[in-house]
Short mmCIF file of C-alpha atoms and ligand atoms in Angstrom, two decimals:
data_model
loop_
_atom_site.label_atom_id
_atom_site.label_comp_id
_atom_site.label_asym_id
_atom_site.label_seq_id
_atom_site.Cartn_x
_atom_site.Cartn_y
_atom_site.Cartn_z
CA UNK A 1 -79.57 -86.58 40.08
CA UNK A 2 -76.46 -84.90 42.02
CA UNK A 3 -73.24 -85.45 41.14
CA UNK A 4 -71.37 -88.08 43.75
CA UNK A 5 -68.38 -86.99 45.46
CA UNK A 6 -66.38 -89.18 43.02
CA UNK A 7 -68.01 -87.42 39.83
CA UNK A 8 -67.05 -83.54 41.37
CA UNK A 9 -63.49 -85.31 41.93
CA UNK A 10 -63.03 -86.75 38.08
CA UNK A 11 -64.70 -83.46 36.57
CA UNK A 12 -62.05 -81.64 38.73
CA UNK A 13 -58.96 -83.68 37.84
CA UNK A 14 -59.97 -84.96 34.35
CA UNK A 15 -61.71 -81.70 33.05
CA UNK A 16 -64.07 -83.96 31.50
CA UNK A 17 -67.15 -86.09 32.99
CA UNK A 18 -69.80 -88.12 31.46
CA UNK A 19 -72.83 -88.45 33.37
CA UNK A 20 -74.58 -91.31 32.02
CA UNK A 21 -78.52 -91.29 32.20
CA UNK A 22 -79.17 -87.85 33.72
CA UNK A 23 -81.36 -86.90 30.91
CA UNK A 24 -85.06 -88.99 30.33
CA UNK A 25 -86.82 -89.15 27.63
CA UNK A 26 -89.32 -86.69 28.73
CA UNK A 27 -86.89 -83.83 29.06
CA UNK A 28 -85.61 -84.61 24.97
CA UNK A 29 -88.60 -85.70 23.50
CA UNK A 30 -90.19 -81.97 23.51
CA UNK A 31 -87.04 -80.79 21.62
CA UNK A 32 -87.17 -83.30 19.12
CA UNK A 33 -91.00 -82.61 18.62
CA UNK A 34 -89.89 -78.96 18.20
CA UNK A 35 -86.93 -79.52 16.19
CA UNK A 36 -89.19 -81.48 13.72
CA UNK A 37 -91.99 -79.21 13.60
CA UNK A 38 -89.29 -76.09 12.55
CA UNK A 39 -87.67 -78.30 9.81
CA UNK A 40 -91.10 -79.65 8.55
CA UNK A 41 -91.99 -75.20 7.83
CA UNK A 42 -88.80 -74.81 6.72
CA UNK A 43 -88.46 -77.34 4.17
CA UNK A 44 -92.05 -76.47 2.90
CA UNK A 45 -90.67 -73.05 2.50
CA UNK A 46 -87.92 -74.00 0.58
CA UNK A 47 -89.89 -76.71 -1.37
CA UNK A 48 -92.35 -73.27 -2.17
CA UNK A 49 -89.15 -71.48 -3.80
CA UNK A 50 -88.13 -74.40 -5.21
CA UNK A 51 -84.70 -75.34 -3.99
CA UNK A 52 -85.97 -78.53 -2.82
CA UNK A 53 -87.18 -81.31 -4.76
CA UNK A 54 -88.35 -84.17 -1.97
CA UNK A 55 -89.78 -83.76 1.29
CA UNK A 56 -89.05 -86.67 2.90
CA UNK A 57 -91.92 -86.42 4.93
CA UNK A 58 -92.15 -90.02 6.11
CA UNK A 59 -88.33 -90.05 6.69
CA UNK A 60 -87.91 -90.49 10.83
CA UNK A 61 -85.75 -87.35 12.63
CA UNK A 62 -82.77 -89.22 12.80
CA UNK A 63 -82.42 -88.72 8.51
CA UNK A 64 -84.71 -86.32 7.43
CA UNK A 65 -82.25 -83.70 8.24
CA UNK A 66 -79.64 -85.10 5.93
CA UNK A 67 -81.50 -85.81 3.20
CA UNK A 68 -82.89 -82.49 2.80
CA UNK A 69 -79.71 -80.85 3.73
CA UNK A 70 -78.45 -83.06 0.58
CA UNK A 71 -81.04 -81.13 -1.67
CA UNK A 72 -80.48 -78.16 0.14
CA UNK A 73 -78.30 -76.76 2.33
CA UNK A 74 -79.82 -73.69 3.16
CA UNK A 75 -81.99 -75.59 5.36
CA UNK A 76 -80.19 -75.18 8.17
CA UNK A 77 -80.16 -71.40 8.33
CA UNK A 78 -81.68 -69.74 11.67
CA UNK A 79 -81.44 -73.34 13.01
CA UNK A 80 -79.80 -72.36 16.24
CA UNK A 81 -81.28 -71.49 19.90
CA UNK A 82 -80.79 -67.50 19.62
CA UNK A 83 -82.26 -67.54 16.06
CA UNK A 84 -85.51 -70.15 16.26
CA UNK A 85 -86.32 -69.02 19.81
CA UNK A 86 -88.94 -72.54 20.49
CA UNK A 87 -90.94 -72.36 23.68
CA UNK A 88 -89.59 -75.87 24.40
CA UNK A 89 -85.59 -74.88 24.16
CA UNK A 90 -86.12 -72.22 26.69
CA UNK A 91 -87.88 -74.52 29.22
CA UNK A 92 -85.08 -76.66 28.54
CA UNK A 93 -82.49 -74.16 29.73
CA UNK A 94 -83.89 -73.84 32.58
CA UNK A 95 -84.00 -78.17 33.19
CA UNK A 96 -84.07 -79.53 37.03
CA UNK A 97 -82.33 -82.86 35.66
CA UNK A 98 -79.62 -80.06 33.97
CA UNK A 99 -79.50 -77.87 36.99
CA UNK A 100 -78.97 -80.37 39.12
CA UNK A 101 -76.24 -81.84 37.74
CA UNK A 102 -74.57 -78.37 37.47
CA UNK A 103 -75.60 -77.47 41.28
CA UNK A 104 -72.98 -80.28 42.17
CA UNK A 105 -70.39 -77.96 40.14
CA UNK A 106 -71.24 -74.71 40.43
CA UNK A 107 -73.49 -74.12 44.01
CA UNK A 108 -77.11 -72.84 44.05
CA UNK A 109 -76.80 -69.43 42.42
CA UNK A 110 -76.83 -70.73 38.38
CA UNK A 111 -76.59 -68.48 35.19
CA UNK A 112 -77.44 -69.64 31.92
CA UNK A 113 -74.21 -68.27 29.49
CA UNK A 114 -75.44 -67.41 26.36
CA UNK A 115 -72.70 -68.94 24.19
CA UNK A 116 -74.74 -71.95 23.40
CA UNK A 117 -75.86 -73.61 20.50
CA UNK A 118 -77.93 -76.64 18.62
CA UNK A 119 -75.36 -78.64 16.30
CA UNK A 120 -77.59 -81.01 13.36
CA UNK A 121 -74.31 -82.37 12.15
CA UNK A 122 -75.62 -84.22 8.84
CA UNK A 123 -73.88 -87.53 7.28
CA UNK A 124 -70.55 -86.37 5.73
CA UNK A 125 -71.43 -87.96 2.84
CA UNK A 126 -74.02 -85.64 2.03
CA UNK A 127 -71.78 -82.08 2.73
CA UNK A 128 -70.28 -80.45 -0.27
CA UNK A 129 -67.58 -79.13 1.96
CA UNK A 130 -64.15 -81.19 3.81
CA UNK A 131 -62.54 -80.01 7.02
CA UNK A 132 -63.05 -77.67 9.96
CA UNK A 133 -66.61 -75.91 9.75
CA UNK A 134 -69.12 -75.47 12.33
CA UNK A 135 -70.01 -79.06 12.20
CA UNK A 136 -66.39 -80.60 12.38
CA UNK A 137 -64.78 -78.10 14.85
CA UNK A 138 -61.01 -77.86 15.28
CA UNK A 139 -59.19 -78.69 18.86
CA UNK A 140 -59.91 -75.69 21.04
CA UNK A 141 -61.30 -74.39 24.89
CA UNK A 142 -63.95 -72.98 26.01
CA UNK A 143 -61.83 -70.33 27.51
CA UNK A 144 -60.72 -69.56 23.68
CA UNK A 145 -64.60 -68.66 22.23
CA UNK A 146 -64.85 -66.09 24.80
CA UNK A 147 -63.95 -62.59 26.09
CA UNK A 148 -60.81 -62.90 27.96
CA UNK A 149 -61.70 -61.41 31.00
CA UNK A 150 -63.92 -64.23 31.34
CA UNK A 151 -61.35 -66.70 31.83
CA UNK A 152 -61.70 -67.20 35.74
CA UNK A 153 -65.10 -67.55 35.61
CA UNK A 154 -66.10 -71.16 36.55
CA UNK A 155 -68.05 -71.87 33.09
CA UNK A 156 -69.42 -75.38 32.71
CA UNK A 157 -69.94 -76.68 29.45
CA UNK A 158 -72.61 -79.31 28.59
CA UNK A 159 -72.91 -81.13 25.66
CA UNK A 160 -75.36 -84.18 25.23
CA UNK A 161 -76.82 -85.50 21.91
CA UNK A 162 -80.99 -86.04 20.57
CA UNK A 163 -79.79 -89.58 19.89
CA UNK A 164 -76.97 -91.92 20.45
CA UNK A 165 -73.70 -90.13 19.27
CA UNK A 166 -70.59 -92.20 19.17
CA UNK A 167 -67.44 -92.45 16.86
CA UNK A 168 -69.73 -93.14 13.50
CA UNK A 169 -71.72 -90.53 14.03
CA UNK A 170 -68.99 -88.09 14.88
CA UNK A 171 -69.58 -87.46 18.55
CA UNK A 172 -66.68 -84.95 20.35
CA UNK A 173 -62.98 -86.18 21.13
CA UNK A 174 -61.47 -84.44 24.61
CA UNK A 175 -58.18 -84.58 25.78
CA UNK A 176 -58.43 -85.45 29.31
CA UNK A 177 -56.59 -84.04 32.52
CA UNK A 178 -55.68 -81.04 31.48
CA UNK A 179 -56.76 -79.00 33.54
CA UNK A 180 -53.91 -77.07 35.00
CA UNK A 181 -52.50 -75.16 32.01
CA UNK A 182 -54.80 -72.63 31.74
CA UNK A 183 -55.72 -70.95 28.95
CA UNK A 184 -54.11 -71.91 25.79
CA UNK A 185 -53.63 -69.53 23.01
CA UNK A 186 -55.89 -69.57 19.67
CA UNK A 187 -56.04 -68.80 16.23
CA UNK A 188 -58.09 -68.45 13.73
CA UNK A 189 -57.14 -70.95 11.22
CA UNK A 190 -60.35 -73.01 9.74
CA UNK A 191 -62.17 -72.58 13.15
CA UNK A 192 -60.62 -70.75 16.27
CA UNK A 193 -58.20 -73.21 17.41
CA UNK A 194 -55.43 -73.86 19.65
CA UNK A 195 -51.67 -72.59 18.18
CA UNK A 196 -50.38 -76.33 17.21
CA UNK A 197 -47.00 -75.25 19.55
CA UNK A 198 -49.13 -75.32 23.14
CA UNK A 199 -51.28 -78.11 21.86
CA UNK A 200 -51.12 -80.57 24.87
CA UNK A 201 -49.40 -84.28 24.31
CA UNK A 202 -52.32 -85.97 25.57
CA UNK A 203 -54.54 -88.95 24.17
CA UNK A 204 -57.45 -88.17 22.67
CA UNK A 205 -60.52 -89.88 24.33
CA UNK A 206 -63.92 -90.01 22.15
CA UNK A 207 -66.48 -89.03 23.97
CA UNK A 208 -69.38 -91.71 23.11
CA UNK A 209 -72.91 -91.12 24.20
CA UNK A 210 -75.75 -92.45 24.50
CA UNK A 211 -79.35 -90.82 24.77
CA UNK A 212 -79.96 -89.13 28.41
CA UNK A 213 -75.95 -89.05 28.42
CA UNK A 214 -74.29 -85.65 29.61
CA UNK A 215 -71.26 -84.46 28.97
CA UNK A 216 -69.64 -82.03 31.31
CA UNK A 217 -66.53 -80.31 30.24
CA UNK A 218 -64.54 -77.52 32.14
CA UNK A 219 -63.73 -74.32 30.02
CA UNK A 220 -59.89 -75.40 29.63
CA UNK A 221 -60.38 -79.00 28.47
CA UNK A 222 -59.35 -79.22 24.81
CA UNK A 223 -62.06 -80.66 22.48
CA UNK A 224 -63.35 -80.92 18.83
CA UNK A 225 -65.49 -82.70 16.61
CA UNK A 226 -65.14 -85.28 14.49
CA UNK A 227 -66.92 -86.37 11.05
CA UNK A 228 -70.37 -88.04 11.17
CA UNK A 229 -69.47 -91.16 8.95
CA UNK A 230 -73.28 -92.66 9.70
CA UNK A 231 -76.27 -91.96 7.40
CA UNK A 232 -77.97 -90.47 10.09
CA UNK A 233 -77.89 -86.52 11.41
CA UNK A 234 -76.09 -86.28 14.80
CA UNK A 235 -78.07 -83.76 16.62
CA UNK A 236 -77.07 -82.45 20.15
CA UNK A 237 -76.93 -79.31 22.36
CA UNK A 238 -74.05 -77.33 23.82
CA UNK A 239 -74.99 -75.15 26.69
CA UNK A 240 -72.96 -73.24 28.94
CA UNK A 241 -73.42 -72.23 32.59
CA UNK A 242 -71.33 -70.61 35.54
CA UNK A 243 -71.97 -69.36 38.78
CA UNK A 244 -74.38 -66.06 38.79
CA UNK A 245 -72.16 -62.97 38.95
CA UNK A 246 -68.70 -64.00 37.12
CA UNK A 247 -68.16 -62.75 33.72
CA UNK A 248 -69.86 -64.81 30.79
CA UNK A 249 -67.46 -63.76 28.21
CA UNK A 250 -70.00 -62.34 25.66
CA UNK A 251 -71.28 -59.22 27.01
CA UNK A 252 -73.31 -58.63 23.67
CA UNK A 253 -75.23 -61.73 24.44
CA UNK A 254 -78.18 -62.03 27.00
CA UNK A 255 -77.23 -64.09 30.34
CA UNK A 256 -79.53 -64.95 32.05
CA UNK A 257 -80.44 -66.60 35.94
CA UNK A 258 -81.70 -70.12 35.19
CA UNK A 259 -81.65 -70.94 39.12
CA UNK A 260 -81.33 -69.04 42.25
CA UNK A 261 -81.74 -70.73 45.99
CA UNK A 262 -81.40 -67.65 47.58
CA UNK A 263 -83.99 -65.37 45.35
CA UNK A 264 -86.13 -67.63 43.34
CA UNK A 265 -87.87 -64.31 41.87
CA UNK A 266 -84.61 -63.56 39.84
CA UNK A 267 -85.19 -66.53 37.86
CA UNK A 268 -86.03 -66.00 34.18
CA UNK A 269 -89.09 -67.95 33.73
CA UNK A 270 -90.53 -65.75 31.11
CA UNK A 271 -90.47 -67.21 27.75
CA UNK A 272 -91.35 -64.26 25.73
CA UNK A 273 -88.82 -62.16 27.79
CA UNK A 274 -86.03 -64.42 26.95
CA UNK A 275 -87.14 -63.86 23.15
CA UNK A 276 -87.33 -60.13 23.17
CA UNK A 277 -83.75 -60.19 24.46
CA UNK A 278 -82.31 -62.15 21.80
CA UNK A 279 -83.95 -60.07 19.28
CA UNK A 280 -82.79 -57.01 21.28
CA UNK A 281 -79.24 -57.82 21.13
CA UNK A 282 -79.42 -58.76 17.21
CA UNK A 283 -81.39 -55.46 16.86
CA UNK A 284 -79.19 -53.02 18.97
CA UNK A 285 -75.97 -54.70 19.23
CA UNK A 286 -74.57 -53.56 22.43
CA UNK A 287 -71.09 -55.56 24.29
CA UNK A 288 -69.09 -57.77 23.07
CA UNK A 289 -69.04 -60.59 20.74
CA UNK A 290 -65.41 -62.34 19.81
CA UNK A 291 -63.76 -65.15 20.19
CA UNK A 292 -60.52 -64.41 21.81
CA UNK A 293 -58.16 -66.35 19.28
CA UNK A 294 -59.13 -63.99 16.71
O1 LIG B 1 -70.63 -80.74 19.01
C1 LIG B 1 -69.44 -80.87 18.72
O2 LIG B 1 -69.03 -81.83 18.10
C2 LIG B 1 -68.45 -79.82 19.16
C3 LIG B 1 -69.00 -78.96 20.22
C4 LIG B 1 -68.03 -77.98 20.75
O3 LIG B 1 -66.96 -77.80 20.27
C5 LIG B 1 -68.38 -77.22 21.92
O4 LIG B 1 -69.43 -77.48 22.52
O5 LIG B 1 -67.61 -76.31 22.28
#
């Protein structure tokens, strides 16, 4: 699916699109299978050492999740793309449904930014912690997680959930249309966040989703989360892309071409390429890695 003419127009004066449907259940389903497999290994791990009491083995992906994170919360550690590296994640970088989408925003020559993560945001209920944390992020850009030389480069963000996310589950809240300011400035304060004297006057829209739902946000559109008030996990992706060439904003990170038109051979199709350098940069640390409201 392309974007129509009126999409590229409301991405370009709202900052903010939905594109509802783009994703089937073929192109989830493999994360979800690989998602479950990871947190079946992990919790047996952690049942071994015993810091779990229940498996929940018959519990269904949408509340496993929670209910071990209940028991446990270390379950969640090295549950995020760089760190559990599945076969199925990297094929989905590199998604036609995805590309496409982006192709409408971005032209033919794609990189895949590595500021990206997964985000298993578990029923607040069952955290031991209130407020701003990876899970609940504070109002902030793009533009603010990254190097700031990187702030004309025409970064994408997309964020769409594993299952329906809306308000009682804690999906994201944008502020729409704001798209000429520019960069805001950022602290650090619970989260990097914008400085609450250039926070826009704007009303917040929530951002509901459903499954196969896409949202497409531009690097200067201010967003954050909000709590998951459901019993189940809310479980989505945010991914990052720009056009090949422009600064990604996390030189320490591996980039890397998800789709050219013009060389097709400078695609990374590779899987266990992709893997060695993620491990590379952890191993040899090498560029940059900041947020720029730090
Ligand atoms: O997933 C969320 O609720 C927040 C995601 C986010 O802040 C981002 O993608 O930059």
């Amino acid at each position: 699916m392309q974007l129509t003419p009126t999409q590229i127009d409301e991405f370009n004066t709202r900052g903010v699109l939905i594109a509802r449907d783009a994703l089937t259940n073929d192109d989830l389903q493999p994360l979800i299978d690989e998602l479950c497999e990871w947190i079946d290994a992990r919790a047996k791990a952690l049942h071994a050492e015993g810091k779990l009491t229940q498996l929940h083995e018959d519990a269904p992906f949408a509340t496993r999740y929670g209910l071990l994170c209940k028991q446990c919360s270390e379950i969640g550690q090295g549950m995020d793309i760089m760190h559990y590296r599945g076969r199925a994640i990297f094929e989905f970088l590199r998604n036609d449904h995805l590309l496409n989408l982006l192709e409408s925003l971005l032209g033919p020559e794609i990189t895949c930014n590595p500021i990206q993560h997964l985000r298993s945001k578990p029923p607040q209920a069952y955290e031991n912690h209130q407020g701003p944390s990876f899970h609940n992020v504070p109002w902030h850009q793009d533009a603010g997680v990254m190097m700031p030389e990187a702030e004309g480069s025409e970064v994408v963000t997309c964020w769409f959930p594993l299952a329906d996310a809306m308000v009682e589950h804690g999906c994201m809240e944008v502020l729409p249309g704001i798209v000429e300011t520019g960069y805001l400035r950022h602290q650090a304060a619970g989260g990097t966040t914008i400085l609450p004297e250039v926070m826009p006057e704007a009303e917040p829209l929530a951002l509901q989703c459903k499954r196969g739902d896409v949202v497409l946000m531009s690097r200067f559109t201010p967003h954050r989360s909000t709590p998951n008030f459901s019993d189940q996990c809310r479980w989505s992706l945010d991914l990052r892309y720009q056009p090949t060439g422009q600064h990604t904003g996390r030189t320490g990170h591996p980039d890397f071409i998800a789709r050219s038109r013009h060389d097709p051979a400078s695609e990374l199709s590779n899987y266990k390429e992709w893997c060695h350098r993620w491990i590379d940069a952890f191993e040899s640390p090498n560029g940059v890695v900041m947020h720029r409201g730090e």
